Short mmCIF file of N, CA and C and ligand atoms in Angstrom, two decimals:
data_model
loop_
_atom_site.label_atom_id
_atom_site.label_comp_id
_atom_site.label_asym_id
_atom_site.label_seq_id
_atom_site.Cartn_x
_atom_site.Cartn_y
_atom_site.Cartn_z
N MET A 1 3.70 3.65 1.38
CA MET A 1 2.66 4.47 2.04
C MET A 1 2.28 3.80 3.37
N ALA A 2 2.05 4.58 4.41
CA ALA A 2 1.67 4.01 5.71
C ALA A 2 0.33 3.28 5.59
N LYS A 3 0.19 2.18 6.36
CA LYS A 3 -0.99 1.34 6.20
C LYS A 3 -2.29 2.08 6.51
N TRP A 4 -2.24 3.03 7.43
CA TRP A 4 -3.46 3.73 7.83
C TRP A 4 -3.84 4.83 6.88
N SER A 5 -2.99 5.13 5.91
CA SER A 5 -3.34 6.22 5.00
C SER A 5 -3.84 5.71 3.66
N MET A 6 -3.96 4.37 3.53
CA MET A 6 -4.40 3.85 2.25
C MET A 6 -5.89 4.06 2.08
N GLY A 7 -6.28 4.42 0.94
CA GLY A 7 -7.69 4.61 0.65
C GLY A 7 -7.95 4.20 -0.78
N PRO A 8 -9.17 4.44 -1.25
CA PRO A 8 -9.47 4.09 -2.63
C PRO A 8 -8.55 4.86 -3.58
N THR A 9 -8.11 4.22 -4.62
CA THR A 9 -7.30 4.88 -5.64
C THR A 9 -8.03 4.74 -6.96
N PRO A 10 -7.60 5.51 -7.97
CA PRO A 10 -8.26 5.39 -9.27
C PRO A 10 -8.19 3.95 -9.80
N GLU A 11 -7.10 3.22 -9.44
CA GLU A 11 -6.95 1.85 -9.92
C GLU A 11 -7.79 0.89 -9.08
N GLU A 12 -8.28 1.35 -7.94
CA GLU A 12 -8.98 0.44 -7.01
C GLU A 12 -10.34 1.05 -6.68
N PRO A 13 -11.35 0.75 -7.49
CA PRO A 13 -12.67 1.35 -7.25
C PRO A 13 -13.26 0.88 -5.93
N PRO A 14 -14.22 1.61 -5.35
CA PRO A 14 -14.82 1.24 -4.07
C PRO A 14 -15.35 -0.18 -4.09
N ARG A 15 -15.19 -0.88 -2.97
CA ARG A 15 -15.64 -2.27 -2.90
C ARG A 15 -17.12 -2.33 -2.57
N ARG A 16 -17.74 -3.47 -2.90
CA ARG A 16 -19.18 -3.59 -2.70
C ARG A 16 -19.54 -4.47 -1.52
N GLY A 17 -19.02 -5.66 -1.44
CA GLY A 17 -19.47 -6.62 -0.43
C GLY A 17 -18.70 -6.51 0.88
N GLY A 18 -17.82 -5.52 1.01
CA GLY A 18 -16.99 -5.43 2.19
C GLY A 18 -15.73 -6.26 2.04
N ASP A 19 -15.67 -7.08 1.02
CA ASP A 19 -14.52 -7.94 0.79
C ASP A 19 -13.97 -7.76 -0.62
N GLY A 20 -14.41 -6.70 -1.26
CA GLY A 20 -13.91 -6.44 -2.60
C GLY A 20 -14.65 -7.24 -3.67
N SER A 21 -15.67 -7.95 -3.26
CA SER A 21 -16.42 -8.78 -4.22
C SER A 21 -17.81 -8.20 -4.43
N ASP A 22 -18.60 -8.92 -5.17
CA ASP A 22 -20.01 -8.56 -5.34
C ASP A 22 -20.89 -9.28 -4.34
N ALA A 23 -20.29 -9.83 -3.26
CA ALA A 23 -21.03 -10.67 -2.32
C ALA A 23 -22.30 -9.99 -1.83
N GLY A 24 -22.18 -8.70 -1.45
CA GLY A 24 -23.34 -7.99 -0.91
C GLY A 24 -24.49 -8.00 -1.88
N ARG A 25 -24.18 -7.74 -3.15
CA ARG A 25 -25.24 -7.66 -4.16
C ARG A 25 -25.84 -9.03 -4.46
N ARG A 26 -25.04 -10.09 -4.25
CA ARG A 26 -25.55 -11.43 -4.55
C ARG A 26 -26.24 -12.05 -3.34
N GLY A 27 -26.28 -11.29 -2.22
CA GLY A 27 -26.95 -11.81 -1.04
C GLY A 27 -26.10 -12.79 -0.27
N GLU A 28 -24.80 -12.89 -0.61
CA GLU A 28 -23.93 -13.79 0.14
C GLU A 28 -23.26 -13.04 1.28
N THR A 29 -22.70 -13.82 2.20
CA THR A 29 -22.01 -13.21 3.34
C THR A 29 -20.55 -12.96 2.98
N ALA A 30 -20.12 -11.72 3.19
CA ALA A 30 -18.71 -11.40 2.95
C ALA A 30 -17.90 -11.83 4.17
N THR A 31 -16.86 -12.58 3.97
CA THR A 31 -16.09 -13.10 5.11
C THR A 31 -14.71 -12.47 5.23
N GLN A 32 -14.27 -11.73 4.21
CA GLN A 32 -12.93 -11.15 4.30
C GLN A 32 -12.93 -9.99 5.30
N THR A 33 -11.73 -9.69 5.83
CA THR A 33 -11.65 -8.62 6.82
C THR A 33 -11.99 -7.28 6.19
N ARG A 34 -12.42 -6.34 7.03
CA ARG A 34 -12.81 -5.00 6.59
C ARG A 34 -11.60 -4.27 5.99
N ARG A 35 -11.85 -3.45 4.96
CA ARG A 35 -10.74 -2.69 4.38
C ARG A 35 -10.23 -1.67 5.39
N ARG A 36 -8.97 -1.31 5.26
CA ARG A 36 -8.40 -0.30 6.15
C ARG A 36 -9.01 1.05 5.86
N VAL A 37 -9.16 1.85 6.91
CA VAL A 37 -9.70 3.19 6.73
C VAL A 37 -8.59 4.21 6.95
N ALA A 38 -8.75 5.36 6.35
CA ALA A 38 -7.69 6.38 6.39
C ALA A 38 -7.78 7.19 7.67
N ARG A 39 -7.51 6.53 8.82
CA ARG A 39 -7.54 7.28 10.08
C ARG A 39 -6.27 6.97 10.86
N PRO A 40 -5.28 7.87 10.79
CA PRO A 40 -4.03 7.62 11.51
C PRO A 40 -4.26 7.60 13.01
N PRO A 41 -3.44 6.85 13.75
CA PRO A 41 -3.59 6.83 15.20
C PRO A 41 -3.34 8.22 15.79
N ARG A 42 -3.99 8.48 16.92
CA ARG A 42 -3.87 9.79 17.60
C ARG A 42 -3.09 9.62 18.89
N PHE A 43 -2.49 10.71 19.31
CA PHE A 43 -1.66 10.69 20.53
C PHE A 43 -2.00 11.89 21.40
N LYS A 44 -2.08 11.62 22.70
CA LYS A 44 -2.33 12.69 23.67
C LYS A 44 -1.02 13.39 23.99
N VAL A 45 -1.07 14.70 24.08
CA VAL A 45 0.05 15.44 24.65
C VAL A 45 -0.31 15.70 26.11
N VAL A 46 0.49 15.12 27.02
CA VAL A 46 0.24 15.19 28.45
C VAL A 46 1.14 16.26 29.06
N LEU A 47 0.56 17.07 29.92
CA LEU A 47 1.34 18.05 30.68
C LEU A 47 1.53 17.52 32.10
N PHE A 48 2.69 17.75 32.68
CA PHE A 48 2.99 17.30 34.04
C PHE A 48 3.11 18.49 34.98
N ASN A 49 2.60 18.31 36.18
CA ASN A 49 2.73 19.36 37.19
C ASN A 49 4.16 19.42 37.73
N ASP A 50 4.52 20.59 38.20
CA ASP A 50 5.75 20.76 38.98
C ASP A 50 5.52 21.90 39.95
N ASP A 51 6.47 22.12 40.84
CA ASP A 51 6.26 23.13 41.89
C ASP A 51 6.78 24.51 41.52
N TYR A 52 7.39 24.66 40.35
CA TYR A 52 8.12 25.90 40.06
C TYR A 52 7.60 26.70 38.87
N THR A 53 7.04 26.01 37.89
CA THR A 53 6.56 26.75 36.71
C THR A 53 5.35 27.60 37.11
N PRO A 54 5.38 28.89 36.82
CA PRO A 54 4.24 29.74 37.19
C PRO A 54 2.97 29.36 36.43
N MET A 55 1.84 29.47 37.13
CA MET A 55 0.56 29.15 36.51
C MET A 55 0.32 29.94 35.23
N GLU A 56 0.65 31.23 35.26
CA GLU A 56 0.40 32.08 34.09
C GLU A 56 1.22 31.60 32.89
N PHE A 57 2.40 31.08 33.15
CA PHE A 57 3.23 30.59 32.05
C PHE A 57 2.57 29.37 31.41
N VAL A 58 2.05 28.46 32.23
CA VAL A 58 1.40 27.25 31.71
C VAL A 58 0.16 27.64 30.90
N VAL A 59 -0.60 28.61 31.40
CA VAL A 59 -1.78 29.07 30.65
C VAL A 59 -1.33 29.64 29.30
N GLY A 60 -0.27 30.41 29.30
CA GLY A 60 0.26 30.97 28.05
C GLY A 60 0.70 29.90 27.07
N VAL A 61 1.34 28.85 27.58
CA VAL A 61 1.76 27.72 26.74
C VAL A 61 0.53 27.05 26.10
N LEU A 62 -0.50 26.85 26.91
CA LEU A 62 -1.72 26.20 26.39
C LEU A 62 -2.40 27.07 25.33
N GLU A 63 -2.32 28.38 25.50
CA GLU A 63 -2.90 29.29 24.51
C GLU A 63 -2.07 29.32 23.24
N ARG A 64 -0.77 29.44 23.39
CA ARG A 64 0.10 29.64 22.22
C ARG A 64 0.35 28.36 21.45
N ILE A 65 0.62 27.27 22.15
CA ILE A 65 1.04 26.04 21.46
C ILE A 65 -0.16 25.15 21.17
N PHE A 66 -1.16 25.18 22.05
CA PHE A 66 -2.28 24.25 21.89
C PHE A 66 -3.57 24.97 21.46
N ASN A 67 -3.43 26.27 21.16
CA ASN A 67 -4.55 27.05 20.60
C ASN A 67 -5.80 27.01 21.47
N LYS A 68 -5.61 26.99 22.79
CA LYS A 68 -6.75 27.05 23.72
C LYS A 68 -7.11 28.51 23.99
N GLY A 69 -8.39 28.75 24.25
CA GLY A 69 -8.81 30.05 24.73
C GLY A 69 -8.42 30.19 26.19
N PRO A 70 -8.48 31.42 26.72
CA PRO A 70 -8.02 31.66 28.10
C PRO A 70 -8.77 30.83 29.15
N ALA A 71 -10.08 30.64 28.97
CA ALA A 71 -10.84 29.90 29.98
C ALA A 71 -10.47 28.42 29.97
N GLU A 72 -10.39 27.83 28.79
CA GLU A 72 -10.04 26.41 28.71
C GLU A 72 -8.59 26.19 29.15
N ALA A 73 -7.71 27.10 28.76
CA ALA A 73 -6.30 26.98 29.14
C ALA A 73 -6.18 27.01 30.67
N THR A 74 -6.93 27.89 31.31
CA THR A 74 -6.89 27.98 32.78
C THR A 74 -7.44 26.70 33.41
N GLN A 75 -8.52 26.17 32.85
CA GLN A 75 -9.09 24.90 33.36
C GLN A 75 -8.09 23.77 33.29
N ILE A 76 -7.44 23.64 32.13
CA ILE A 76 -6.47 22.54 31.95
C ILE A 76 -5.30 22.72 32.92
N MET A 77 -4.80 23.94 33.03
CA MET A 77 -3.68 24.20 33.95
C MET A 77 -4.06 23.82 35.38
N LEU A 78 -5.26 24.23 35.81
CA LEU A 78 -5.69 23.92 37.19
C LEU A 78 -5.88 22.42 37.39
N HIS A 79 -6.35 21.74 36.34
CA HIS A 79 -6.50 20.27 36.42
C HIS A 79 -5.12 19.64 36.64
N VAL A 80 -4.13 20.09 35.88
CA VAL A 80 -2.77 19.54 36.03
C VAL A 80 -2.22 19.87 37.42
N HIS A 81 -2.44 21.10 37.85
CA HIS A 81 -1.96 21.55 39.15
C HIS A 81 -2.53 20.67 40.27
N LYS A 82 -3.81 20.32 40.17
CA LYS A 82 -4.46 19.54 41.23
C LYS A 82 -4.21 18.04 41.11
N ASN A 83 -4.16 17.54 39.87
CA ASN A 83 -4.15 16.08 39.66
C ASN A 83 -2.78 15.52 39.25
N GLY A 84 -1.87 16.40 38.89
CA GLY A 84 -0.53 15.92 38.54
C GLY A 84 -0.27 15.84 37.05
N THR A 85 -1.30 15.49 36.29
CA THR A 85 -1.17 15.46 34.82
C THR A 85 -2.48 15.92 34.20
N GLY A 86 -2.42 16.23 32.93
CA GLY A 86 -3.62 16.59 32.18
C GLY A 86 -3.31 16.58 30.70
N ILE A 87 -4.37 16.54 29.90
CA ILE A 87 -4.21 16.45 28.45
C ILE A 87 -4.33 17.84 27.83
N ALA A 88 -3.26 18.23 27.13
CA ALA A 88 -3.25 19.53 26.47
C ALA A 88 -3.92 19.46 25.10
N GLY A 89 -3.89 18.28 24.48
CA GLY A 89 -4.51 18.12 23.17
C GLY A 89 -4.24 16.74 22.63
N VAL A 90 -4.90 16.39 21.52
CA VAL A 90 -4.75 15.08 20.89
C VAL A 90 -4.48 15.30 19.40
N TYR A 91 -3.42 14.65 18.91
CA TYR A 91 -2.92 14.94 17.55
C TYR A 91 -2.35 13.68 16.93
N VAL A 92 -2.09 13.73 15.63
CA VAL A 92 -1.28 12.68 15.01
C VAL A 92 0.14 12.80 15.57
N LEU A 93 0.90 11.70 15.48
CA LEU A 93 2.17 11.61 16.22
C LEU A 93 3.13 12.75 15.91
N GLU A 94 3.31 13.07 14.65
CA GLU A 94 4.32 14.07 14.30
C GLU A 94 3.95 15.44 14.89
N VAL A 95 2.68 15.78 14.87
CA VAL A 95 2.23 17.05 15.43
C VAL A 95 2.39 17.03 16.95
N ALA A 96 2.01 15.92 17.58
CA ALA A 96 2.14 15.80 19.04
C ALA A 96 3.60 15.98 19.47
N GLU A 97 4.51 15.35 18.75
CA GLU A 97 5.93 15.45 19.11
C GLU A 97 6.46 16.86 18.90
N THR A 98 5.97 17.52 17.87
CA THR A 98 6.40 18.90 17.61
C THR A 98 5.93 19.82 18.73
N LYS A 99 4.72 19.57 19.24
CA LYS A 99 4.18 20.41 20.32
C LYS A 99 4.94 20.17 21.63
N VAL A 100 5.28 18.91 21.91
CA VAL A 100 6.08 18.62 23.10
C VAL A 100 7.42 19.36 23.02
N ALA A 101 8.05 19.31 21.86
CA ALA A 101 9.34 19.99 21.69
C ALA A 101 9.18 21.50 21.89
N ALA A 102 8.07 22.06 21.42
CA ALA A 102 7.82 23.51 21.57
C ALA A 102 7.62 23.86 23.04
N VAL A 103 6.89 23.01 23.78
CA VAL A 103 6.70 23.25 25.22
C VAL A 103 8.06 23.28 25.92
N HIS A 104 8.88 22.27 25.63
CA HIS A 104 10.17 22.16 26.31
C HIS A 104 11.09 23.32 25.94
N ARG A 105 11.03 23.75 24.69
CA ARG A 105 11.89 24.86 24.27
C ARG A 105 11.49 26.15 25.00
N LEU A 106 10.17 26.44 25.02
CA LEU A 106 9.70 27.66 25.70
C LEU A 106 10.05 27.62 27.19
N ALA A 107 9.83 26.46 27.82
CA ALA A 107 10.09 26.34 29.26
C ALA A 107 11.58 26.51 29.55
N GLU A 108 12.41 25.88 28.73
CA GLU A 108 13.86 25.97 28.96
C GLU A 108 14.35 27.39 28.75
N GLU A 109 13.78 28.09 27.78
CA GLU A 109 14.15 29.50 27.55
C GLU A 109 13.96 30.33 28.81
N ARG A 110 12.91 29.99 29.56
CA ARG A 110 12.58 30.76 30.76
C ARG A 110 13.15 30.14 32.03
N GLY A 111 13.80 28.99 31.89
CA GLY A 111 14.39 28.33 33.05
C GLY A 111 13.37 27.60 33.92
N TYR A 112 12.23 27.22 33.33
CA TYR A 112 11.20 26.49 34.09
C TYR A 112 11.30 25.00 33.81
N PRO A 113 10.93 24.17 34.79
CA PRO A 113 11.07 22.71 34.61
C PRO A 113 9.86 22.04 33.98
N LEU A 114 8.93 22.80 33.42
CA LEU A 114 7.70 22.23 32.84
C LEU A 114 8.02 21.10 31.87
N ARG A 115 7.34 19.98 32.05
CA ARG A 115 7.54 18.81 31.17
C ARG A 115 6.22 18.39 30.54
N SER A 116 6.33 17.84 29.34
CA SER A 116 5.17 17.25 28.68
C SER A 116 5.64 16.00 27.94
N GLY A 117 4.68 15.18 27.53
CA GLY A 117 5.01 13.94 26.84
C GLY A 117 3.87 13.49 25.95
N VAL A 118 4.15 12.44 25.17
CA VAL A 118 3.18 11.90 24.22
C VAL A 118 2.74 10.52 24.70
N GLU A 119 1.43 10.25 24.64
CA GLU A 119 0.88 8.93 25.00
C GLU A 119 -0.11 8.51 23.92
N PRO A 120 -0.16 7.23 23.59
CA PRO A 120 -1.20 6.77 22.66
C PRO A 120 -2.58 7.11 23.20
N GLU A 121 -3.50 7.45 22.31
CA GLU A 121 -4.84 7.86 22.76
C GLU A 121 -5.56 6.70 23.45
N1 TYC B 1 2.05 23.78 40.21
C1 TYC B 1 2.48 25.02 39.56
C2 TYC B 1 2.43 26.17 40.57
O1 TYC B 1 1.83 26.04 41.63
C3 TYC B 1 1.60 25.36 38.36
C4 TYC B 1 1.68 24.35 37.28
C5 TYC B 1 0.53 23.92 36.65
C6 TYC B 1 2.89 23.85 36.83
C7 TYC B 1 0.56 23.01 35.60
C8 TYC B 1 2.97 22.94 35.79
O2 TYC B 1 1.85 21.62 34.12
C9 TYC B 1 1.79 22.51 35.18
N2 TYC B 1 3.03 27.29 40.24
#
């Protein structure tokens, strides 16, 4: 199991002192490191500007693949157009990579050079 997905199990009841001991209840200081929490790392999906992909197409991509409403999709597109890059969304790695692949597939179908990528949050 991935280290970030470990959590309490039926065999491992919740800890008390932060170190798996009764330290907290006995008024002692717990010195062991904190238990891992079930929060997988997140990744940004970055969109890159180019001179050829139509604005309406980018807005459509943000609506269809990143589930943005028309106003937010337009804002993100204009941010990328002006600044060169922008964040389309933040996801766990497998979802982020799937969305990048979907962007590239849609763009290639239409012959547009739109590119996107994944970055650690
Ligand atoms: N710069 C493009 C144009 O003027 C629009 C565009 C915006 C392209 C965002 C890519 O990620 C992008 N048609």
